[in-house]
Amino acid sequence: MPAPRRPSELDRLRLVARIAARMHEEAALDTLLQGTADAMHEMLGYPNVDIPMLDPEEPYTLVVAVRGGHYKRAIRHVDRIPVDRGIMGAVMRSRRTELVNDLRLDARYVCPPGVTPALAELAAPIRVAGEVVGVLNVESDQPFDEADCLCVETVADFLGIAIRNLRLLPAARDAAVLVERQRLARELHDNVTQILSSISLLTQTIDSAWKRDPAEGSRRVARLTELAKTAFVEMRMLLRELSPAPGESAARTDIAAPATAKPPLQGAISQQSRSLAGLERLREHALPGALQRLFAVMVPEELKARIDAAHYLAQALEHEETLYRVAQEAASNAIRHAQARELVVTASVNADSAILHIADDGRGLGTDFRPGLGLANMRSRIEAAGGHFRVTPNTPQGTVIEARLPRRDRAS
């Protein structure tokens, strides 16, 4: 077995991006699952990977046919495991992620015959429409951490969406699946691309910052870790939002859930994770406070960002989330494209509107300006909420974005 290594945050994000791309390319579930198991071993260095699925004929049995890493080479047969046995079975029963960092102390651990026992095991449920249909299981010779959990849970969520899409294909290939994919593309762009861009830019500065001042290098590494966690949580929140509501019907295939399946797990996204995604920050601190915390990790030192909320009153959460996403996209544009040195965000409320005014001193729109996906998404979000959106040149240079929504003060 090769020596274990710690995957980096960039390794994890690349893995998720690869699986996200493949989930729209693969028409066969077995191929998608095997590709996922191989990628988790090759890209993250997890020595052992299992992806068992429920047997449709015996819904209390997990069928382990897909393996990655050492298990793929050492175990050539299909295993059948009762759901009342082992840590993977515990995931099926509890419907929650199981993390054990010292398997010698956990009586549930079952080591396959003929292989060396692992030290740690991490297993996450694969859910489809509230049903747990399988498990994504990894083992290692070193303990797992929070970043490992976020990564494995995110991949499991992607697999759940992929399985659901495969179920929908026969009945709604040109309708539901296409619409869902388009929405997924928009939301991934709005919620995640900006964070990944900030990660890329920050990564390029860490080495030089560390050489100048190790303390500054450490601060940038901490920001990088926070951004990576936020990206994972944004993706998980999005995937949960895209999942069907409990009871929603879907075309059935060869994957079944136990007849005694429990109701969908509530609160699967923790309050801490929701805070990373900005949702709890909006609830607790309103739009200005949430933006302050977002900019603290997203905006590089060379861009001076200022938030003026002297004339702002907290608005309904759905309106604040819309404005938050607009500000996030606008800040990302200023960082990536505008070469701006200053960004000023003004949030205010008048008699009938909540107004977000975002100005930078960058390159501006130019004579050949054509709105891209980011601006189109900002406009669609605002107009869908009954508001108005416009983009104009700033004086003497730069760009101004203004978003107005109907005033809806938050109930105290």
PDB file of N, CA and C in Angstrom, residues 59-60 256-262:
ATOM      1  N   PRO A  59     -33.515  -5.120   0.090  1.00  0.00           N
ATOM      2  CA  PRO A  59     -33.238  -3.733   0.499  1.00  0.00           C
ATOM      3  C   PRO A  59     -32.589  -3.578   1.873  1.00  0.00           C
ATOM      4  N   TYR A  60     -32.257  -4.671   2.522  1.00  0.00           N
ATOM      5  CA  TYR A  60     -31.501  -4.591   3.775  1.00  0.00           C
ATOM      6  C   TYR A  60     -30.072  -5.075   3.580  1.00  0.00           C
ATOM      7  N   ALA A 256     -33.280   0.726  -5.064  1.00  0.00           N
ATOM      8  CA  ALA A 256     -34.439   0.812  -4.177  1.00  0.00           C
ATOM      9  C   ALA A 256     -33.986   1.123  -2.773  1.00  0.00           C
ATOM     10  N   ALA A 257     -34.923   1.629  -1.973  1.00  0.00           N
ATOM     11  CA  ALA A 257     -34.646   1.898  -0.564  1.00  0.00           C
ATOM     12  C   ALA A 257     -35.491   0.964   0.282  1.00  0.00           C
ATOM     13  N   PRO A 258     -35.093   0.727   1.531  1.00  0.00           N
ATOM     14  CA  PRO A 258     -35.866  -0.160   2.387  1.00  0.00           C
ATOM     15  C   PRO A 258     -37.296   0.334   2.559  1.00  0.00           C
ATOM     16  N   ALA A 259     -38.209  -0.610   2.684  1.00  0.00           N
ATOM     17  CA  ALA A 259     -39.609  -0.242   2.870  1.00  0.00           C
ATOM     18  C   ALA A 259     -39.824   0.528   4.153  1.00  0.00           C
ATOM     19  N   THR A 260     -38.920   0.371   5.091  1.00  0.00           N
ATOM     20  CA  THR A 260     -39.047   1.063   6.374  1.00  0.00           C
ATOM     21  C   THR A 260     -38.164   2.289   6.449  1.00  0.00           C
ATOM     22  N   ALA A 261     -37.831   2.877   5.283  1.00  0.00           N
ATOM     23  CA  ALA A 261     -36.941   4.056   5.294  1.00  0.00           C
ATOM     24  C   ALA A 261     -37.511   5.146   6.171  1.00  0.00           C
ATOM     25  N   LYS A 262     -36.641   5.797   6.922  1.00  0.00           N
ATOM     26  CA  LYS A 262     -37.057   6.868   7.816  1.00  0.00           C
ATOM     27  C   LYS A 262     -37.311   8.138   7.037  1.00  0.00           C
TER      28      LYS A 262
END
